[in-house]
Amino acid sequence: LYTLRYLFAFVYIAFVMYQSRKYKILGSYLPWIIGGFGIAMSQAGIMIKPEIFSFVFMTITAWVWWNSKTSQDKGMSFYLLPAVFFLWINSHGGVIFGVAYIFLLFIGDMLNRWFSPPEALPAEKRKHFNISLFLCGVSLFLTPYGWKYPVHLIDSLILSDKFRGDV
């Protein structure tokens, strides 16, 4: 389990270094600062408890988004997101934060289309991104509990008495 913990931390660093090398800024101080801060902030996420899965799946989700957005392909790599979400929903309830993240990515791309078109996804990529978001939504219900698990996550996180202050 300890090996797994450090392997997951390595996944984060590997993605930071991969992108730094891809953009030829590996020799700069910026990727090292980002990597260092990320590892420092991840101490709670890589403890040997179920949250370690959310740490890794959020890292992979962010990497898939950035890699898909900046690549020259037509957006086919966005289809990795539903696979990540399928694994994530079946391993840890922290997937609810991943859902919020991809929802914000969707809203951000819509705002880019309206206010900053050069930064928005091209039409072909947007089509694949939107289809992959729909498939992410479907994958959230592919658990042994079906629709009850996502509803339980929302209920326990958002609608719970402990968060309303009624207790």
Tab-separated table of C-alpha atoms in Angstrom:
chain	number	residue	atom	x	y	z
A	1	LEU	CA	0.000	0.000	0.000
A	2	TYR	CA	2.852	2.395	0.707
A	3	THR	CA	4.328	1.635	-2.712
A	4	LEU	CA	0.946	2.402	-4.249
A	5	ARG	CA	0.832	5.696	-2.366
A	6	TYR	CA	4.144	6.871	-3.799
A	7	LEU	CA	3.295	5.498	-7.223
A	8	PHE	CA	0.193	7.695	-7.257
A	9	ALA	CA	2.249	10.738	-6.254
A	10	PHE	CA	4.621	9.853	-9.081
A	11	VAL	CA	1.668	9.864	-11.530
A	12	TYR	CA	1.044	13.520	-10.687
A	13	ILE	CA	4.713	14.464	-11.084
A	14	ALA	CA	4.954	12.456	-14.325
A	15	PHE	CA	2.038	14.392	-15.842
A	16	VAL	CA	3.532	17.743	-14.822
A	17	MET	CA	6.921	16.802	-16.254
A	18	TYR	CA	5.374	15.361	-19.432
A	19	GLN	CA	3.545	18.609	-20.148
A	20	SER	CA	6.651	20.647	-19.250
A	21	ARG	CA	8.734	18.643	-21.666
A	22	LYS	CA	6.053	18.852	-24.357
A	23	TYR	CA	6.078	22.653	-24.141
A	24	LYS	CA	9.847	22.815	-23.741
A	25	ILE	CA	9.774	24.514	-20.342
A	26	LEU	CA	11.247	21.657	-18.333
A	27	GLY	CA	14.404	23.688	-17.698
A	28	SER	CA	12.343	26.540	-16.253
A	29	TYR	CA	11.607	26.917	-12.560
A	30	LEU	CA	7.809	26.947	-13.090
A	31	PRO	CA	7.168	23.186	-13.551
A	32	TRP	CA	9.289	22.428	-10.512
A	33	ILE	CA	7.353	24.914	-8.396
A	34	ILE	CA	4.018	23.554	-9.654
A	35	GLY	CA	5.155	19.983	-9.033
A	36	GLY	CA	6.456	20.842	-5.565
A	37	PHE	CA	3.314	22.675	-4.520
A	38	GLY	CA	1.174	19.901	-5.941
A	39	ILE	CA	3.002	17.248	-3.934
A	40	ALA	CA	2.876	19.411	-0.803
A	41	MET	CA	-0.876	19.881	-1.219
A	42	SER	CA	-1.433	16.209	-2.019
A	43	GLN	CA	-0.295	14.921	1.369
A	44	ALA	CA	-3.901	14.428	2.494
A	45	GLY	CA	-4.875	12.964	-0.867
A	46	ILE	CA	-2.219	10.277	-0.985
A	47	MET	CA	-2.732	8.932	2.509
A	48	ILE	CA	-3.648	5.272	2.563
A	49	LYS	CA	-7.394	5.724	2.510
A	50	PRO	CA	-10.024	5.782	-0.252
A	51	GLU	CA	-9.348	9.455	-1.100
A	52	ILE	CA	-6.175	8.314	-2.851
A	53	PHE	CA	-8.345	7.164	-5.770
A	54	SER	CA	-9.928	10.589	-6.105
A	55	PHE	CA	-6.481	12.205	-6.068
A	56	VAL	CA	-5.333	10.006	-8.949
A	57	PHE	CA	-8.556	10.185	-10.958
A	58	MET	CA	-8.729	13.992	-10.631
A	59	THR	CA	-5.109	14.205	-11.813
A	60	ILE	CA	-5.899	11.966	-14.789
A	61	THR	CA	-9.078	13.937	-15.573
A	62	ALA	CA	-7.195	17.241	-15.597
A	63	TRP	CA	-4.454	15.731	-17.741
A	64	VAL	CA	-6.935	14.250	-20.255
A	65	TRP	CA	-8.677	17.618	-20.538
A	66	TRP	CA	-5.495	19.588	-21.067
A	67	ASN	CA	-3.908	17.041	-23.375
A	68	SER	CA	-7.087	16.745	-25.461
A	69	LYS	CA	-7.562	20.509	-25.654
A	70	THR	CA	-3.991	21.186	-26.773
A	71	SER	CA	-3.448	18.185	-29.054
A	72	GLN	CA	-3.806	18.295	-32.806
A	73	ASP	CA	-6.246	15.373	-32.969
A	74	LYS	CA	-9.984	15.780	-33.532
A	75	GLY	CA	-10.844	15.283	-29.876
A	76	MET	CA	-11.014	11.509	-29.745
A	77	SER	CA	-8.930	11.468	-26.554
A	78	PHE	CA	-11.880	13.053	-24.706
A	79	TYR	CA	-13.393	9.560	-24.709
A	80	LEU	CA	-10.948	8.599	-21.974
A	81	LEU	CA	-13.034	10.700	-19.563
A	82	PRO	CA	-16.015	8.287	-19.372
A	83	ALA	CA	-13.624	5.412	-18.653
A	84	VAL	CA	-11.990	7.422	-15.873
A	85	PHE	CA	-15.392	8.328	-14.424
A	86	PHE	CA	-16.560	4.716	-14.580
A	87	LEU	CA	-13.537	3.623	-12.553
A	88	TRP	CA	-13.846	6.617	-10.243
A	89	ILE	CA	-17.549	6.159	-9.376
A	90	ASN	CA	-16.878	2.513	-8.588
A	91	SER	CA	-13.922	3.257	-6.292
A	92	HIS	CA	-14.703	6.467	-4.375
A	93	GLY	CA	-17.521	8.954	-3.864
A	94	GLY	CA	-15.141	11.853	-4.467
A	95	VAL	CA	-16.242	11.566	-8.089
A	96	ILE	CA	-18.760	14.270	-7.222
A	97	PHE	CA	-15.870	16.767	-7.338
A	98	GLY	CA	-14.865	15.415	-10.735
A	99	VAL	CA	-18.414	16.011	-11.928
A	100	ALA	CA	-18.197	19.603	-10.699
A	101	TYR	CA	-14.830	19.970	-12.457
A	102	ILE	CA	-16.037	18.773	-15.860
A	103	PHE	CA	-19.207	20.851	-15.493
A	104	LEU	CA	-17.001	23.917	-14.978
A	105	LEU	CA	-14.931	22.913	-18.020
A	106	PHE	CA	-18.145	22.771	-20.055
A	107	ILE	CA	-19.266	26.200	-18.778
A	108	GLY	CA	-15.778	27.605	-19.407
A	109	ASP	CA	-15.800	26.394	-22.993
A	110	MET	CA	-19.251	27.947	-23.546
A	111	LEU	CA	-18.013	31.251	-22.145
A	112	ASN	CA	-14.927	31.039	-24.357
A	113	ARG	CA	-17.166	30.525	-27.391
A	114	TRP	CA	-19.062	33.706	-26.577
A	115	PHE	CA	-16.345	35.984	-25.201
A	116	SER	CA	-13.014	34.589	-26.421
A	117	PRO	CA	-13.560	32.427	-29.524
A	118	PRO	CA	-9.842	31.770	-30.195
A	119	GLU	CA	-9.610	30.008	-26.807
A	120	ALA	CA	-12.718	27.854	-27.345
A	121	LEU	CA	-12.561	24.286	-28.555
A	122	PRO	CA	-12.864	23.888	-32.322
A	123	ALA	CA	-16.263	22.574	-33.466
A	124	GLU	CA	-15.013	19.015	-34.096
A	125	LYS	CA	-13.370	18.776	-30.682
A	126	ARG	CA	-16.388	20.356	-28.990
A	127	LYS	CA	-18.623	17.686	-30.503
A	128	HIS	CA	-16.453	14.890	-29.062
A	129	PHE	CA	-16.100	16.716	-25.738
A	130	ASN	CA	-19.880	17.056	-25.389
A	131	ILE	CA	-20.473	13.413	-26.313
A	132	SER	CA	-17.845	12.339	-23.784
A	133	LEU	CA	-19.546	14.488	-21.110
A	134	PHE	CA	-22.835	12.732	-21.835
A	135	LEU	CA	-21.060	9.367	-21.534
A	136	CYS	CA	-19.517	10.523	-18.238
A	137	GLY	CA	-23.033	11.178	-16.990
A	138	VAL	CA	-24.127	7.710	-18.077
A	139	SER	CA	-21.080	6.112	-16.438
A	140	LEU	CA	-22.080	7.611	-13.082
A	141	PHE	CA	-25.033	5.220	-13.017
A	142	LEU	CA	-23.020	2.114	-13.952
A	143	THR	CA	-22.493	0.935	-10.393
A	144	PRO	CA	-23.923	-2.045	-8.523
A	145	TYR	CA	-26.363	0.455	-6.916
A	146	GLY	CA	-27.486	2.096	-10.164
A	147	TRP	CA	-29.054	5.534	-9.834
A	148	LYS	CA	-29.206	5.301	-6.032
A	149	TYR	CA	-25.459	5.865	-5.505
A	150	PRO	CA	-25.143	9.255	-7.272
A	151	VAL	CA	-28.355	10.385	-5.574
A	152	HIS	CA	-26.936	9.287	-2.212
A	153	LEU	CA	-23.708	11.228	-2.871
A	154	ILE	CA	-25.629	14.399	-3.661
A	155	ASP	CA	-27.927	13.899	-0.700
A	156	SER	CA	-25.121	13.250	1.771
A	157	LEU	CA	-22.896	16.057	0.478
A	158	ILE	CA	-25.317	18.831	-0.393
A	159	LEU	CA	-28.648	18.123	1.235
A	160	SER	CA	-27.403	16.662	4.513
A	161	ASP	CA	-28.436	18.296	7.804
A	162	LYS	CA	-24.827	18.617	8.891
A	163	PHE	CA	-24.179	21.100	6.071
A	164	ARG	CA	-27.378	23.100	6.550
A	165	GLY	CA	-26.747	23.859	10.194
A	166	ASP	CA	-30.112	22.405	11.271
A	167	VAL	CA	-28.519	19.992	13.727
